[in-house]
XYZ file of C-alpha atoms in Angstrom:
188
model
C 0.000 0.000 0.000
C 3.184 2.494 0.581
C 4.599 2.006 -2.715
C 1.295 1.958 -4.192
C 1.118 5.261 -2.773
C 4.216 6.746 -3.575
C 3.215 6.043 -7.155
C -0.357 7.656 -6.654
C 1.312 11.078 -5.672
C 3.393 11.195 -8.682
C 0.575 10.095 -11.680
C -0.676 12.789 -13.716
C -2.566 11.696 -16.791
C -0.849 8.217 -17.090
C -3.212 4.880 -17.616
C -2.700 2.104 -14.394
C -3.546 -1.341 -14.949
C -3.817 -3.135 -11.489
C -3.842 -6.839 -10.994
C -6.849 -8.320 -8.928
C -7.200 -8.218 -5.823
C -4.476 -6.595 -3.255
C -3.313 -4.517 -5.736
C -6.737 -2.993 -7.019
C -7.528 -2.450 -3.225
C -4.371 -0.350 -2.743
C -4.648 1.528 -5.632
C -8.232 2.240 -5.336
C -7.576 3.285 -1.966
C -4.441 5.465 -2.786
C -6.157 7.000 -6.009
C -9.010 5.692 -7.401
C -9.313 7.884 -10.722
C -10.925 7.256 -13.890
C -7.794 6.074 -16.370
C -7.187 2.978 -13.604
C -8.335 -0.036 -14.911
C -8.961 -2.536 -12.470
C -8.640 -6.081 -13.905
C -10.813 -7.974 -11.778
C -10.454 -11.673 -12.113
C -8.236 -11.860 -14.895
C -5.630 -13.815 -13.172
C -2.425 -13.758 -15.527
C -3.162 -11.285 -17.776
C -2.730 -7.736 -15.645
C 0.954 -7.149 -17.925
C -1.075 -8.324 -21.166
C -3.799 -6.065 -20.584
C -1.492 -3.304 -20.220
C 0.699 -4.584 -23.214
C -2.320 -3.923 -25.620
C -3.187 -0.362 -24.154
C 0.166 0.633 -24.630
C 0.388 -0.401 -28.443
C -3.333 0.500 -28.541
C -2.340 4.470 -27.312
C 1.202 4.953 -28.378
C 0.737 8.761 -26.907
C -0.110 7.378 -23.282
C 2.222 6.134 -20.659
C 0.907 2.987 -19.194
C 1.923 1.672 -15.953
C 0.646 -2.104 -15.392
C 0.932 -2.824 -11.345
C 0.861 -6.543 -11.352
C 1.760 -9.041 -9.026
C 4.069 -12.033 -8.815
C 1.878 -14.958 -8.710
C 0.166 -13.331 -11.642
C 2.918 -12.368 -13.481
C 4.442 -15.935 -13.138
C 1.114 -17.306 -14.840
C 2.225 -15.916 -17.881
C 5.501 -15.213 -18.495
C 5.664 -14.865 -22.048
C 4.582 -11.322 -21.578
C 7.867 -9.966 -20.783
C 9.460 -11.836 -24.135
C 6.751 -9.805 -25.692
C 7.677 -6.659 -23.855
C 10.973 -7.630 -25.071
C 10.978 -7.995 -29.042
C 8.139 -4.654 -29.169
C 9.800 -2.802 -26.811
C 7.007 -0.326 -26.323
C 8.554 3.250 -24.971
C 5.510 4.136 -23.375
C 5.454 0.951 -21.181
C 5.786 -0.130 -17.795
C 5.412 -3.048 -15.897
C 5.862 -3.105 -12.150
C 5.334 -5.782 -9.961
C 4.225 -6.062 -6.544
C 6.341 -8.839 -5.019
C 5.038 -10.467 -2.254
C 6.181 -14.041 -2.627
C 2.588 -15.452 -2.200
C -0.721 -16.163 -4.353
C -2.398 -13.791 -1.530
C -5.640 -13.859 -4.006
C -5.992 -17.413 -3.703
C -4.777 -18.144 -0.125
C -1.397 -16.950 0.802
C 0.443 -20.305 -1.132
C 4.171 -19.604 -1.565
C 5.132 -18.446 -5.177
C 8.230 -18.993 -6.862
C 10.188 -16.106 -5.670
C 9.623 -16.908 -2.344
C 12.473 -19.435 -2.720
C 14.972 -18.990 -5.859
C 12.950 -17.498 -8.708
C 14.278 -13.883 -9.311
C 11.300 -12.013 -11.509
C 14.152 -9.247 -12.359
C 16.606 -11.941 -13.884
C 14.183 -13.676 -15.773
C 12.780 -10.164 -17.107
C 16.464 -9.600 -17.872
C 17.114 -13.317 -19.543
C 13.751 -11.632 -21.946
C 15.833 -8.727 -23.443
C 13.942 -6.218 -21.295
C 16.805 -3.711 -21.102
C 14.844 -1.081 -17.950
C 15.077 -3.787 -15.154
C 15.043 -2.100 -11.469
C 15.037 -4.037 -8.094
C 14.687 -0.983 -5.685
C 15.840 -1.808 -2.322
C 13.604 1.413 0.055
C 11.369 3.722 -0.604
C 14.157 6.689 -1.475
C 15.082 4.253 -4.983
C 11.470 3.199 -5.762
C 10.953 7.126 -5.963
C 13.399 7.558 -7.877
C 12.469 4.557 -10.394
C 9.219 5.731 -10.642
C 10.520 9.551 -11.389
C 12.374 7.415 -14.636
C 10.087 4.926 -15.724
C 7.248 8.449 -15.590
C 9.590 10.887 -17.380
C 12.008 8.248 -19.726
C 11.155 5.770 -22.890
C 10.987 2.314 -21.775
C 9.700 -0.573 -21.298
C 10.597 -0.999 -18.014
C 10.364 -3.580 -15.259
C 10.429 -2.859 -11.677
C 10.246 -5.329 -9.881
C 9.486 -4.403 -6.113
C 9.392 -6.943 -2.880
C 6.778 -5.938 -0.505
C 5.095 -6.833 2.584
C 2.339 -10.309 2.568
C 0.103 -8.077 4.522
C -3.284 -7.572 3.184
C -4.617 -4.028 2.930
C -7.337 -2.914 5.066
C -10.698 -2.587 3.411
C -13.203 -3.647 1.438
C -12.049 -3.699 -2.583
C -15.098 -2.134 -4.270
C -16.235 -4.425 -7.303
C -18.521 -2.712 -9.555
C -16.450 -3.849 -12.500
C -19.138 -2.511 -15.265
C -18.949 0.419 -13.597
C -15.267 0.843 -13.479
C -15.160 -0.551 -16.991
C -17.562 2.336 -18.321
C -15.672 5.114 -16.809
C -12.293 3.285 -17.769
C -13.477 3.469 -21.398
C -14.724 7.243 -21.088
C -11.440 8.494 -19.743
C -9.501 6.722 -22.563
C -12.050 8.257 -24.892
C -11.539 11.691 -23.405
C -7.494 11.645 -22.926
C -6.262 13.816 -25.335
C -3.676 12.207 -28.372
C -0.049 14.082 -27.843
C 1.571 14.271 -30.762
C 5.532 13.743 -30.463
């Protein structure tokens, strides 16, 4: 929820595509605003999602906030990231070393799995593994501001956040589709 946060203060008029669960909750918590799309139960395909947007809206930054037991379902995303190596992409992940969705079961990288190597091992050339809040800043001030894609890939707590995550999901889809109407092309 603090990193989710820390991100929150510095988003303008970039598109956020958060994985179910804990980190939809955070984010709509920290900033619930019309250009997040929430990806309720699409287990797998948070990075995907936000894959398309970005090649959809080559004028909009897109920050995908997915999460490790999700990302792992589908790792061919990042060899995709990769070889199209969209500028205006981002993935970061929320590393918690469990499947907190499904029941707290131990992921991958809770034992040797390193999400940042095997990002590397893709050809994703933007990899960051910020160690306190002072470097995630800092990553996000890049990965906002720089051409990409990046990766961030960011251990935090198993805690879950406090709260009940709102799921109105026509709703949120309706306004998500609005505010990508409304946002206004840039021209480079």
């Amino acid at each position: 929820a603090q990193a989710t946060r820390l991100l929150a203060e510095k988003l303008r008029d970039e598109v956020v595509v958060a994985n179910l669960g804990q980190a939809t909750l955070d984010l709509q918590q920290a900033a619930d605003r019309d250009l997040n799309c929430y990806t309720f139960g699409s287990m797998g395909q948070c990075s995907s999602i936000g894959l398309g947007i970005a090649l959809a809206r080559p004028d909009a930054r897109v920050v995908s906030l997915d999460g490790d037991g999700s990302l792992l379902m589908n790792l061919g995303v990042l060899t995709t990231v990769a070889t199209i190596s969209p500028p205006n992409y981002a993935i970061v992940v929320w590393d918690n070393e469990v499947h907190m969705t499904t029941g707290g079961q131990p992921t991958a990288t809770a034992y040797r799995t390193s999400l940042a190597s095997i990002a590397r091992g893709a050809g994703i050339e933007k990899v960051f593994e910020p160690h306190d809040e002072e470097e995630l800043g800092a990553v996000f001030d890049r990965m906002l501001a720089e051409d990409g894609p990046f990766f961030v890939a960011v251990k935090v707590d198993k805690g879950y956040a406090q709260g009940e995550l709102d799921r109105d999901v026509i709703a949120y889809k309706l306004r998500f589709m609005k505010a990508m109407a409304a946002l206004p092309k840039r021209v480079e």
